[in-house]
Short mmCIF file of C-alpha atoms and ligand atoms in Angstrom, two decimals:
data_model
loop_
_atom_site.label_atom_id
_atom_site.label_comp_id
_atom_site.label_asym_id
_atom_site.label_seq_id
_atom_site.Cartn_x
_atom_site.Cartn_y
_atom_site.Cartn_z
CA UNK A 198 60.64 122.88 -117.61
CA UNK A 199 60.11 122.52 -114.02
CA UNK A 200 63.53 122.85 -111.54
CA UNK A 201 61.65 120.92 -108.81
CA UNK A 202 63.16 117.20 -107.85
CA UNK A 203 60.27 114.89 -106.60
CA UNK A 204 60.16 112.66 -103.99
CA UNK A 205 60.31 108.54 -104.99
CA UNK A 206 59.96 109.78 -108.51
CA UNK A 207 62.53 108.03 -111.65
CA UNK A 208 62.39 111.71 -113.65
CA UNK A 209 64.47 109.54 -116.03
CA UNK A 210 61.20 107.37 -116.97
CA UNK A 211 57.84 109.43 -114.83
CA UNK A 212 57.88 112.50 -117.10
CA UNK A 213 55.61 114.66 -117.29
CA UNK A 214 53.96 115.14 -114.11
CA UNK A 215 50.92 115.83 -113.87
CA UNK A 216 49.64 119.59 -112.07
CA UNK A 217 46.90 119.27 -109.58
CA UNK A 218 45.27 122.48 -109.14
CA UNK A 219 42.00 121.38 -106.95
CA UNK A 220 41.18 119.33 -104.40
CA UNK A 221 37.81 118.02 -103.29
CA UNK A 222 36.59 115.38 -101.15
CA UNK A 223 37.81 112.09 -103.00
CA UNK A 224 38.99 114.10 -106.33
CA UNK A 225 41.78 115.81 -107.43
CA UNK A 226 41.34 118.51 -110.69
CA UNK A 227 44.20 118.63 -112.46
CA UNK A 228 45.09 121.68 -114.72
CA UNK A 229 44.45 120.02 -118.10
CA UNK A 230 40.99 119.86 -116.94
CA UNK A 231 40.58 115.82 -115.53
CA UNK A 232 38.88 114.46 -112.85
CA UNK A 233 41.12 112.18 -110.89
CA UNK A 234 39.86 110.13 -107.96
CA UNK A 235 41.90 109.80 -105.18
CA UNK A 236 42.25 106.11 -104.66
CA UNK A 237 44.71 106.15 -102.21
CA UNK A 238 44.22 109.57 -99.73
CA UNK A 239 47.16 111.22 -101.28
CA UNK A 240 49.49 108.93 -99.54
CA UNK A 241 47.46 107.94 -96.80
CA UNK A 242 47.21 111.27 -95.38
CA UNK A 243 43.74 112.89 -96.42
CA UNK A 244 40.92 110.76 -94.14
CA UNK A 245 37.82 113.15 -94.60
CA UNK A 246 38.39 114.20 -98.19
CA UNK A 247 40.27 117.11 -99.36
CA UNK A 248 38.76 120.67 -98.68
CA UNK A 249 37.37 119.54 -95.53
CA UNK A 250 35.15 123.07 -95.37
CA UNK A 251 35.95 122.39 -91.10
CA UNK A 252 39.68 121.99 -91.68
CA UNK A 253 39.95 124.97 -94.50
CA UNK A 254 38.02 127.38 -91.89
CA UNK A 255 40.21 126.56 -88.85
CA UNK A 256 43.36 127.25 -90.84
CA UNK A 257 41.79 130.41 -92.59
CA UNK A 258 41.13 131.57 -89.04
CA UNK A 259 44.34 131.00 -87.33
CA UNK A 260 46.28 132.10 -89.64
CA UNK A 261 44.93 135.12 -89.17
CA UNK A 262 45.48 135.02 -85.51
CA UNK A 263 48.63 133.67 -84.69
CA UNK A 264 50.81 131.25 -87.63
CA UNK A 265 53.91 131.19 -85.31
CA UNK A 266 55.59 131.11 -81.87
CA UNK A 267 58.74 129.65 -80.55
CA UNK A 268 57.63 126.42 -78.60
CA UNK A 269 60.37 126.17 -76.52
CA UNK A 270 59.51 127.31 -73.19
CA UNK A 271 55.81 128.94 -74.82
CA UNK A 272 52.35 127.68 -75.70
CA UNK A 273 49.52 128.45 -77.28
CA UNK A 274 45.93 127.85 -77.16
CA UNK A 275 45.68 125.24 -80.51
CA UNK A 276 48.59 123.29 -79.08
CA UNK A 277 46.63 123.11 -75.60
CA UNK A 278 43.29 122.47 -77.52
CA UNK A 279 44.72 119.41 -79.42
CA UNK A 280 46.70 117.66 -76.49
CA UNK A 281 43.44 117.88 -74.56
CA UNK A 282 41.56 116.60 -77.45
CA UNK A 283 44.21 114.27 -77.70
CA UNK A 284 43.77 112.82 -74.05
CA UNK A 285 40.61 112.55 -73.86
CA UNK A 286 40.24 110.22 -77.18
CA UNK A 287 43.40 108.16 -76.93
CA UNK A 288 44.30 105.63 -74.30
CA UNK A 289 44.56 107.16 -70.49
CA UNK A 290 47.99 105.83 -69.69
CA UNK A 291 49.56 108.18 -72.84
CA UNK A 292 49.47 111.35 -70.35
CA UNK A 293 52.33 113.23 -72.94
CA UNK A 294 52.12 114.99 -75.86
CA UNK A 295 55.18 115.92 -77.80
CA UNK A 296 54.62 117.66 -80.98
CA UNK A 297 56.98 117.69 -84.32
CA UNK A 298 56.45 117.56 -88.19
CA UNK A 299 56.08 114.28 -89.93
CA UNK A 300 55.96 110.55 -89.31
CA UNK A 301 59.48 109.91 -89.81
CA UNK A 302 60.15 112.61 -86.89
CA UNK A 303 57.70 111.41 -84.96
CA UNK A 304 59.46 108.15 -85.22
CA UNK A 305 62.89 109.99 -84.10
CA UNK A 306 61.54 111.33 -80.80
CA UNK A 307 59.62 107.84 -79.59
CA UNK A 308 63.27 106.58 -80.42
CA UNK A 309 64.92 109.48 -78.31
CA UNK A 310 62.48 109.36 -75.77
CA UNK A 311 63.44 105.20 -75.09
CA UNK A 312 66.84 105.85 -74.97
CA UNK A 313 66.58 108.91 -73.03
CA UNK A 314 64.03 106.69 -70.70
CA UNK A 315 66.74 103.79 -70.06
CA UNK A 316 69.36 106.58 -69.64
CA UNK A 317 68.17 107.26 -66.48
CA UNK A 318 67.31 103.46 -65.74
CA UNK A 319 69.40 101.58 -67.36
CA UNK A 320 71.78 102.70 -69.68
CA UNK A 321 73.21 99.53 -70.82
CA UNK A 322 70.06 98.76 -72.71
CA UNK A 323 70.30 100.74 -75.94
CA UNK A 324 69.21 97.95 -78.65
CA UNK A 325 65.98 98.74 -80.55
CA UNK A 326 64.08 95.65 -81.98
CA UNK A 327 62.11 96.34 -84.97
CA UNK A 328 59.76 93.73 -87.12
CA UNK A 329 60.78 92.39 -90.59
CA UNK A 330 59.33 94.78 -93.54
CA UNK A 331 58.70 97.19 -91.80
CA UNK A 332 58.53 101.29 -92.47
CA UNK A 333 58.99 103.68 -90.12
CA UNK A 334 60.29 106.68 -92.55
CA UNK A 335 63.01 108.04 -94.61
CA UNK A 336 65.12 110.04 -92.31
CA UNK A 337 68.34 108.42 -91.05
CA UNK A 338 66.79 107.20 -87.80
CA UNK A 339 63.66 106.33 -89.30
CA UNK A 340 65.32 104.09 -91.80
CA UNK A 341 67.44 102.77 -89.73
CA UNK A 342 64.47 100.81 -87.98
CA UNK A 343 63.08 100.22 -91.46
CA UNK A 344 63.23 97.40 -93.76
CA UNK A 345 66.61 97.26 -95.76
CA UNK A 346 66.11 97.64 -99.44
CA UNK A 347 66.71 99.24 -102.33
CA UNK A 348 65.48 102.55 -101.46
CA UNK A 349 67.91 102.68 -98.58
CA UNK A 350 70.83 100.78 -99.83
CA UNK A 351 73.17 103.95 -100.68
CA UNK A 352 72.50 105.21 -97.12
CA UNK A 353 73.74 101.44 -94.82
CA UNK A 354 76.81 102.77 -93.79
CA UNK A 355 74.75 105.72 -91.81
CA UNK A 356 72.04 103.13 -90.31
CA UNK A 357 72.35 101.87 -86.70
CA UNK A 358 72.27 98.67 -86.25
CA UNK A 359 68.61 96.66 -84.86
CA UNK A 360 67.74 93.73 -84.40
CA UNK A 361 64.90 92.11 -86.86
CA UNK A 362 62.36 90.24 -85.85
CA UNK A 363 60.52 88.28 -88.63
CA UNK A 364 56.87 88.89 -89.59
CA UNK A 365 54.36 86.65 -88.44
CA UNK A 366 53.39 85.11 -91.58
CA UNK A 367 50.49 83.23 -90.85
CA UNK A 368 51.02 80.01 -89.26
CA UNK A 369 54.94 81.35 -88.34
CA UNK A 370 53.50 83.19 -85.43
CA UNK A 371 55.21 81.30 -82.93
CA UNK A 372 58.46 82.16 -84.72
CA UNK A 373 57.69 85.66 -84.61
CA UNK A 374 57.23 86.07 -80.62
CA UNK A 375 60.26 83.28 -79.95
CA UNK A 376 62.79 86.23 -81.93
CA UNK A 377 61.35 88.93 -80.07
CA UNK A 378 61.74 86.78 -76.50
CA UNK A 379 64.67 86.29 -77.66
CA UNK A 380 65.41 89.51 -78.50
CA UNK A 381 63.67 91.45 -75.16
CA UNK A 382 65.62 88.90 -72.89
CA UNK A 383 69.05 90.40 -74.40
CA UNK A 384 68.78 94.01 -72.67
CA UNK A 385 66.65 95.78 -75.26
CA UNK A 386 65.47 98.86 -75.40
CA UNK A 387 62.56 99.16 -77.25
CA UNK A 388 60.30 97.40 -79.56
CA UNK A 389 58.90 99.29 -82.72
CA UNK A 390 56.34 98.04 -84.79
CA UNK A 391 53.45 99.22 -87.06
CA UNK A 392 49.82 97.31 -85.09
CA UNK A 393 48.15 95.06 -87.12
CA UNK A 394 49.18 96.47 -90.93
CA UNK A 395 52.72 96.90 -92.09
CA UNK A 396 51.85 99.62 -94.98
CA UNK A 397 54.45 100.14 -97.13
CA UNK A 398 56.28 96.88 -96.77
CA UNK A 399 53.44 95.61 -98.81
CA UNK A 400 49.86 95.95 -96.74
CA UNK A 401 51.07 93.17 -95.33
CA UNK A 402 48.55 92.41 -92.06
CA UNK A 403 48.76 90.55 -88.78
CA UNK A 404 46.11 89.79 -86.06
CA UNK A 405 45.11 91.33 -83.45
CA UNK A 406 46.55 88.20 -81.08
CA UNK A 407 50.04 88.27 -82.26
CA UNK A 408 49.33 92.17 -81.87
CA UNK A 409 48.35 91.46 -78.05
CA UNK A 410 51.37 88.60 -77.84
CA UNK A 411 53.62 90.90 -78.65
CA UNK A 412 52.89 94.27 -76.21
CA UNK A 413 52.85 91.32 -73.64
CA UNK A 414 56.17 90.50 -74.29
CA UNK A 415 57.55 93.12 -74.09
CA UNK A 416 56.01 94.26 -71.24
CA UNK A 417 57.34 91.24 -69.56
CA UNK A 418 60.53 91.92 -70.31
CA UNK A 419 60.46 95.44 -69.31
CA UNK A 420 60.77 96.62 -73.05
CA UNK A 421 59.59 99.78 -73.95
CA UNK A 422 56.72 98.76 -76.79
CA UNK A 423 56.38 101.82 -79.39
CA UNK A 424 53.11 101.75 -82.04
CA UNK A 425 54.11 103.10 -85.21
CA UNK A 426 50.59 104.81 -85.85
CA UNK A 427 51.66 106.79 -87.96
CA UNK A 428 49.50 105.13 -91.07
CA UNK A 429 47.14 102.81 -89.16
CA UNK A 430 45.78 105.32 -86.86
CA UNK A 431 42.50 108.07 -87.21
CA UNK A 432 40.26 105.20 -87.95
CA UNK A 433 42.20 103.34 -91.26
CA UNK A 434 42.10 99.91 -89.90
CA UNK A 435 38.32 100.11 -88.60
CA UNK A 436 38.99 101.69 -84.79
CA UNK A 437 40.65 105.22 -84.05
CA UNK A 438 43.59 103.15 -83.23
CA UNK A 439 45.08 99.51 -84.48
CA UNK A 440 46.11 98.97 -80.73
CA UNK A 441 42.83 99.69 -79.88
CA UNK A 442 41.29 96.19 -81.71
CA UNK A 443 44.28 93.91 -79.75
CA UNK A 444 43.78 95.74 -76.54
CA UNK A 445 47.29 97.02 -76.80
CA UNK A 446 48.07 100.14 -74.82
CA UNK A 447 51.71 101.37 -76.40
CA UNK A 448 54.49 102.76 -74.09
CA UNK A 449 55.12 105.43 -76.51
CA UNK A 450 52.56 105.77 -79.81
CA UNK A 451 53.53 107.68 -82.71
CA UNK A 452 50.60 109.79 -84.73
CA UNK A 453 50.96 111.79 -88.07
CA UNK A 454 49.12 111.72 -91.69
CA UNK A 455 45.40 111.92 -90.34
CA UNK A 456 46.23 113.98 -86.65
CA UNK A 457 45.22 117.12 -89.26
CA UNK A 458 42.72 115.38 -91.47
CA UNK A 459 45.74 115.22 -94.05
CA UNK A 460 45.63 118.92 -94.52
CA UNK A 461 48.73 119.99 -93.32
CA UNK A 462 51.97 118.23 -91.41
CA UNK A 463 52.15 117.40 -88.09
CA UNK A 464 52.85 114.70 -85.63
CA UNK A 465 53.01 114.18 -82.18
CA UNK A 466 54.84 111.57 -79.95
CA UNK A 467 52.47 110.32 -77.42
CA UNK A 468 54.45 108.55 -74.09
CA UNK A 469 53.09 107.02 -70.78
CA UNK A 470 54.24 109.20 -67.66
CA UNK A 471 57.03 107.19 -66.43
CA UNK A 472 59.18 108.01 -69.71
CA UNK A 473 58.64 111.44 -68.92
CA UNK A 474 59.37 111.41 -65.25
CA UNK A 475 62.75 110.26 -66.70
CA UNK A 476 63.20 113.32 -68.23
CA UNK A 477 61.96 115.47 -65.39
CA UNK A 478 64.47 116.84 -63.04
CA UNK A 479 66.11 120.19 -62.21
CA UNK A 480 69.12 119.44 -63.87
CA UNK A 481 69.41 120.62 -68.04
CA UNK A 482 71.61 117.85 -68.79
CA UNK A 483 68.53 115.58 -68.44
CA UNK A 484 65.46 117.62 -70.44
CA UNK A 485 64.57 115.96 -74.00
CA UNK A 486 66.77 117.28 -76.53
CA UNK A 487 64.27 117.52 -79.37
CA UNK A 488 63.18 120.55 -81.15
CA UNK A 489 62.07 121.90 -84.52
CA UNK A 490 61.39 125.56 -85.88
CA UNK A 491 57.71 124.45 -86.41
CA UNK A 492 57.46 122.51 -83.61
CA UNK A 493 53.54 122.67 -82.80
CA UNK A 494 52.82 125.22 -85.67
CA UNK A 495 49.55 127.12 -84.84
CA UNK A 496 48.32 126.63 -87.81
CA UNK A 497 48.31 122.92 -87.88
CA UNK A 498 47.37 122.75 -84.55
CA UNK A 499 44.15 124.34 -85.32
CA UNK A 500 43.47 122.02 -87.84
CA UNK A 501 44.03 119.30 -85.78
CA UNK A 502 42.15 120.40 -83.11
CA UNK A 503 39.02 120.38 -86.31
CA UNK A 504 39.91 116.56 -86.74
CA UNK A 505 39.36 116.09 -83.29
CA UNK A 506 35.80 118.20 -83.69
CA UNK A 507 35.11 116.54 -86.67
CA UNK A 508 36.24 112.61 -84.85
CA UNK A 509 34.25 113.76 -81.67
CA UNK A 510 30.85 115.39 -83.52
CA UNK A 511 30.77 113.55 -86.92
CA UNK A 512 29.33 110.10 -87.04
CA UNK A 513 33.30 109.14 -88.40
CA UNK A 514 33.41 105.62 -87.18
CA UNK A 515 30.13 104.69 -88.79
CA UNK A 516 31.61 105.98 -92.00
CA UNK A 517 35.08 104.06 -91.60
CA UNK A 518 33.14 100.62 -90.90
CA UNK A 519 30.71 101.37 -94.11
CA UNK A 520 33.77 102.08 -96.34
CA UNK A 521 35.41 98.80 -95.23
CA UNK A 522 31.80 97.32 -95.86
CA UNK A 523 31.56 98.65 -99.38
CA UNK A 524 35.45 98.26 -99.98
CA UNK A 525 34.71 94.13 -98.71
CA UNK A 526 32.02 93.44 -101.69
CA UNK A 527 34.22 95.38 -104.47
CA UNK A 528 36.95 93.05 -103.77
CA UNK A 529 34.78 90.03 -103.44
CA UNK A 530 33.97 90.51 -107.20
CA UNK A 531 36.88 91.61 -108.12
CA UNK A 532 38.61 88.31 -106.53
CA UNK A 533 36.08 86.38 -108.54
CA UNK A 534 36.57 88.30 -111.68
CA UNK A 535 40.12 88.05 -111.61
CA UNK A 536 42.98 86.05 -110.80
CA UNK A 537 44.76 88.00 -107.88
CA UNK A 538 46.06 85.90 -104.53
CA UNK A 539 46.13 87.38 -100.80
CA UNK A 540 42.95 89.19 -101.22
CA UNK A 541 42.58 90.67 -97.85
CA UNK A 542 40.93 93.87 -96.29
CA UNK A 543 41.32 95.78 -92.89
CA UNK A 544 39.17 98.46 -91.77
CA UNK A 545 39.09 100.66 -94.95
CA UNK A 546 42.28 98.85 -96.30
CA UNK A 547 41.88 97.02 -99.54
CA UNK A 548 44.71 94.92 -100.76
CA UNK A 549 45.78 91.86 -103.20
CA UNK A 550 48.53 90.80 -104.94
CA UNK A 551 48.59 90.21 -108.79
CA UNK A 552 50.13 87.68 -110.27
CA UNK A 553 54.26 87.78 -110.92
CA UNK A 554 57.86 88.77 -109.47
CA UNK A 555 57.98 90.17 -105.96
CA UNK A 556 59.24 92.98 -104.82
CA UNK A 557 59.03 96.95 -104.55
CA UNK A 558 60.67 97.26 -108.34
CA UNK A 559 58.36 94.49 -109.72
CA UNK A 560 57.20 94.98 -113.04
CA UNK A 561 53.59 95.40 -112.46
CA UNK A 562 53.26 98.30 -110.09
CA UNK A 563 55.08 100.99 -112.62
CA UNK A 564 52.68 99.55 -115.70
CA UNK A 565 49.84 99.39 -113.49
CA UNK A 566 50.41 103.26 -111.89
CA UNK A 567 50.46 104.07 -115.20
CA UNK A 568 47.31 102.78 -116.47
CA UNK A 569 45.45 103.99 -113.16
CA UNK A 570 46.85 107.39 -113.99
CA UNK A 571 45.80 107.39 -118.00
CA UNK A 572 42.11 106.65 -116.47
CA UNK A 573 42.14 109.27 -114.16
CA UNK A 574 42.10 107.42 -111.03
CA UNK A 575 45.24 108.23 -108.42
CA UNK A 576 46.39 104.35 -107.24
CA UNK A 577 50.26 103.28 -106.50
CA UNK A 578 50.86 99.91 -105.94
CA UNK A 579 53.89 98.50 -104.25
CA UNK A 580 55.21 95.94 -106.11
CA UNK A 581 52.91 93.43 -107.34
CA UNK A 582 50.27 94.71 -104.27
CA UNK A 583 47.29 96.59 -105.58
CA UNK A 584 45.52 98.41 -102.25
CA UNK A 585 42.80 100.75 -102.29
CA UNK A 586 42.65 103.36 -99.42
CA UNK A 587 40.53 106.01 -99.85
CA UNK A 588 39.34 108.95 -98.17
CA UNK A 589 35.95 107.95 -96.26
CA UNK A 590 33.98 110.32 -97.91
CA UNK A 591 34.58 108.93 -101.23
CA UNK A 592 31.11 108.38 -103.02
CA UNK A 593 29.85 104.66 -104.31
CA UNK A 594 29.78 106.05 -107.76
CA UNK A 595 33.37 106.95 -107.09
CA UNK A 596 34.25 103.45 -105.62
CA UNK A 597 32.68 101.52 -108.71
CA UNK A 598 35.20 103.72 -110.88
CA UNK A 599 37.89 102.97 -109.13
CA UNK A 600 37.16 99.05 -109.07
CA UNK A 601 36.05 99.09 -112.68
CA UNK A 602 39.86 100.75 -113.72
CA UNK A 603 41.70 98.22 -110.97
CA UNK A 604 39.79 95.40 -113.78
CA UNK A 605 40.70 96.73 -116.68
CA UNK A 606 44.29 97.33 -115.62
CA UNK A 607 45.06 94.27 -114.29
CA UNK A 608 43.66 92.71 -117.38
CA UNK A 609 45.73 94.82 -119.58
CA UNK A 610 48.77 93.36 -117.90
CA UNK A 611 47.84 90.37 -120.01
C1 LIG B 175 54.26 107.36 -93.73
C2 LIG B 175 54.80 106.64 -92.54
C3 LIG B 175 55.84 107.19 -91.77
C4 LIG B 175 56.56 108.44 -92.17
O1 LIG B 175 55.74 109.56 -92.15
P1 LIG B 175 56.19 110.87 -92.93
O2 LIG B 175 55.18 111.89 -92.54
O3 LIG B 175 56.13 110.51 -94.38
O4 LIG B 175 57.55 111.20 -92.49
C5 LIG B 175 56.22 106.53 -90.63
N1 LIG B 175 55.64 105.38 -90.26
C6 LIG B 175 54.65 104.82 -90.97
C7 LIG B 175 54.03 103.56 -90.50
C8 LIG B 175 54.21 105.42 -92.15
O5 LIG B 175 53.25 104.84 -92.88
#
């Protein structure tokens, strides 16, 4: 019997859990000998297939040189490497690189680094406006800005308080951009929002225009607009960036899951120059007050600084806008095979809903994860969503067999 407690995992109803012991391009080998294909990137993380021999070789190497150094008040040559890397591929006006672990802390220092901003401005704005369903993380912060649920309702009394701004449904745009007037006009802070696909609220998307509409509101207003990146960027919703296909240049931009490929955790925080001029002084009292141990760990620099190789030498986009290509006809027959609603698609994003109750404990997903997982292919749905987001190296073959089990899954539902 294993001692280990896994993460979003019922033990009471999940056992036994599988052991992977392989990983390779789009599939997984477990230790019982299957062949699982990784339908979803190993939660949205791996974008150029697991093993990448580029990735594997950079972290070989620098582990060998250097695996750790305080970061506070040192550097080192990865770290340098990827915020140059960084620069030159992402949008001019994000001149700052701050590095830390994971999404969620990501998340935490773009919120830090708006407050810590409007310190120095303003201090009476302090309110951070945040989009209905959204997800931002599971740390305190990071939930705080989150959708309220289920998964977080033990943990309200320790939540700040935010003001919601619903989701643009479509044809309740208007309604969408009147809250957040509303809301920018009454001394906010900051806006934080995930561009153009809201992952797991439910792949729920938006266009580009409300996308647009909204950085322009808030730049009206003088409200610090933050892109949640941390899913939708390194090329998931067809461009390196979401922003990128609304024209949006974020204040602050947040950047995890693929900034290594999805071999190894890291993050940075990337922020225009005027919210770090409000942290520049002589005086201590006013420096950022963010640090981890691993804060810009070698190692994971280096194999971010392969991503960026990989982005800048491999013919990436052109595989990102064939996967959506090859992920568009698989749904078209699957939407005319089947009876699913919202069939929709962005970038390499597939995603419909099957029939039944809403929400993130609806029956479906837990029978349906199941199924996937008896027929070897790796899939979880949220609710009643179904959404396929693979690595982009996954084969056709591979696709097929993924498609083919989506069929005969949701048939079995009956
Ligand atoms: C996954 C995710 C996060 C959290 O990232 P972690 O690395 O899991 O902490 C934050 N924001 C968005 C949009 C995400 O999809």
């Amino acid at each position: 019997m294993s001692s280990i407690w896994h993460p979003f995992t019922q033990h009471g109803l999940e056992e036994p859990i599988p052991v992977v012991e392989r990983g390779n391009g789009a599939i997984l080998y477990t230790a019982d000998g299957r062949e699982v294909i990784d339908g979803i990137s190993s939660w949205w993380v791996t974008t150029h297939g697991h093993g990448n021999p580029r990735i594997a070789a950079a972290i070989a190497e620098q582990a060998k040189k250097l695996d750790q150094v305080i970061f506070a008040g040192w550097t080192h040559e990865p770290a340098e490497v990827v915020a140059a890397g960084l620069r030159d591929i992402m949008p001019d006006a994000l001149t700052r690189v701050f590095f830390s672990d994971s999404g969620s802390t990501s998340v935490e220092v773009a919120l830090k680094m708006a407050l810590g901003y409007w310190r120095r401005h303003n201090p009476a704005r302090q309110q951070i406006v945040v989009m209905e369903h959204s997800y931002h993380g599971d740390t305190i912060g990071a939930m705080s800005v989150g959708a309220r649920g289920v998964f977080n309702r033990a943990y309200e009394p320790l939540l700040f308080d935010v003001v919601t701004v619903p989701f643009p449904h479509a044809g309740a745009e208007q309604g969408t951009l009147d809250a957040l007037t509303a809301a920018c006009r009454n001394h906010a802070a900051a806006f934080i929002v995930e561009p153009l696909v809201l992952g797991a609220g439910g792949m729920l998307f938006y266009p580009p225009d409300v996308l647009a509409e909204m950085a322009e509101i808030c730049a009206r207003h003088g409200v610090l607009f933050i892109a949640d990146e941390v899913m939708t960027g390194w090329g998931r919703t067809g461009a390196l960036l979401a922003c990128e296909q609304a024209g949006v240049v974020p204040d602050v931009l947040c950047l995890s899951k693929g900034l290594t490929g999805g071999a190894i955790p890291l993050a940075v925080t990337m922020a225009q120059e005027a919210i770090y001029e409000a942290h520049y002084s002589t005086d201590r009292a006013d420096m950022f007050f963010h640090s981890s141990s691993y804060t810009a760990n070698p190692i994971a620099c280096a194999a971010a600084a392969a991503n960026l190789s990989i982005w800048r030498e491999e013919p990436v986009r052109g595989r990102i806008a064939a996967l959506g290509e090859k992920q568009q006809e698989r749904l078209d027959r699957l939407a005319a095979a089947l009876p699913i609603r919202n069939v929709r698609r962005c970038g390499t994003i597939a995603a419909f809903d099957v029939p039944g109750e809403d929400g993130y404990l609806a029956n479906a997903a837990p029978r349906l994860m199941a199924y996937f997982r008896e027929n070897d292919v790796l899939l979880r749905p949220l609710g009643n969503t179904v959404y396929v987001m693979p690595p982009y190296c996954i084969t056709d073959a591979q696709l097929d067999r993924v498609y083919a089990v989506i069929e005969a899954g949701v048939r079995s539902l009956g």
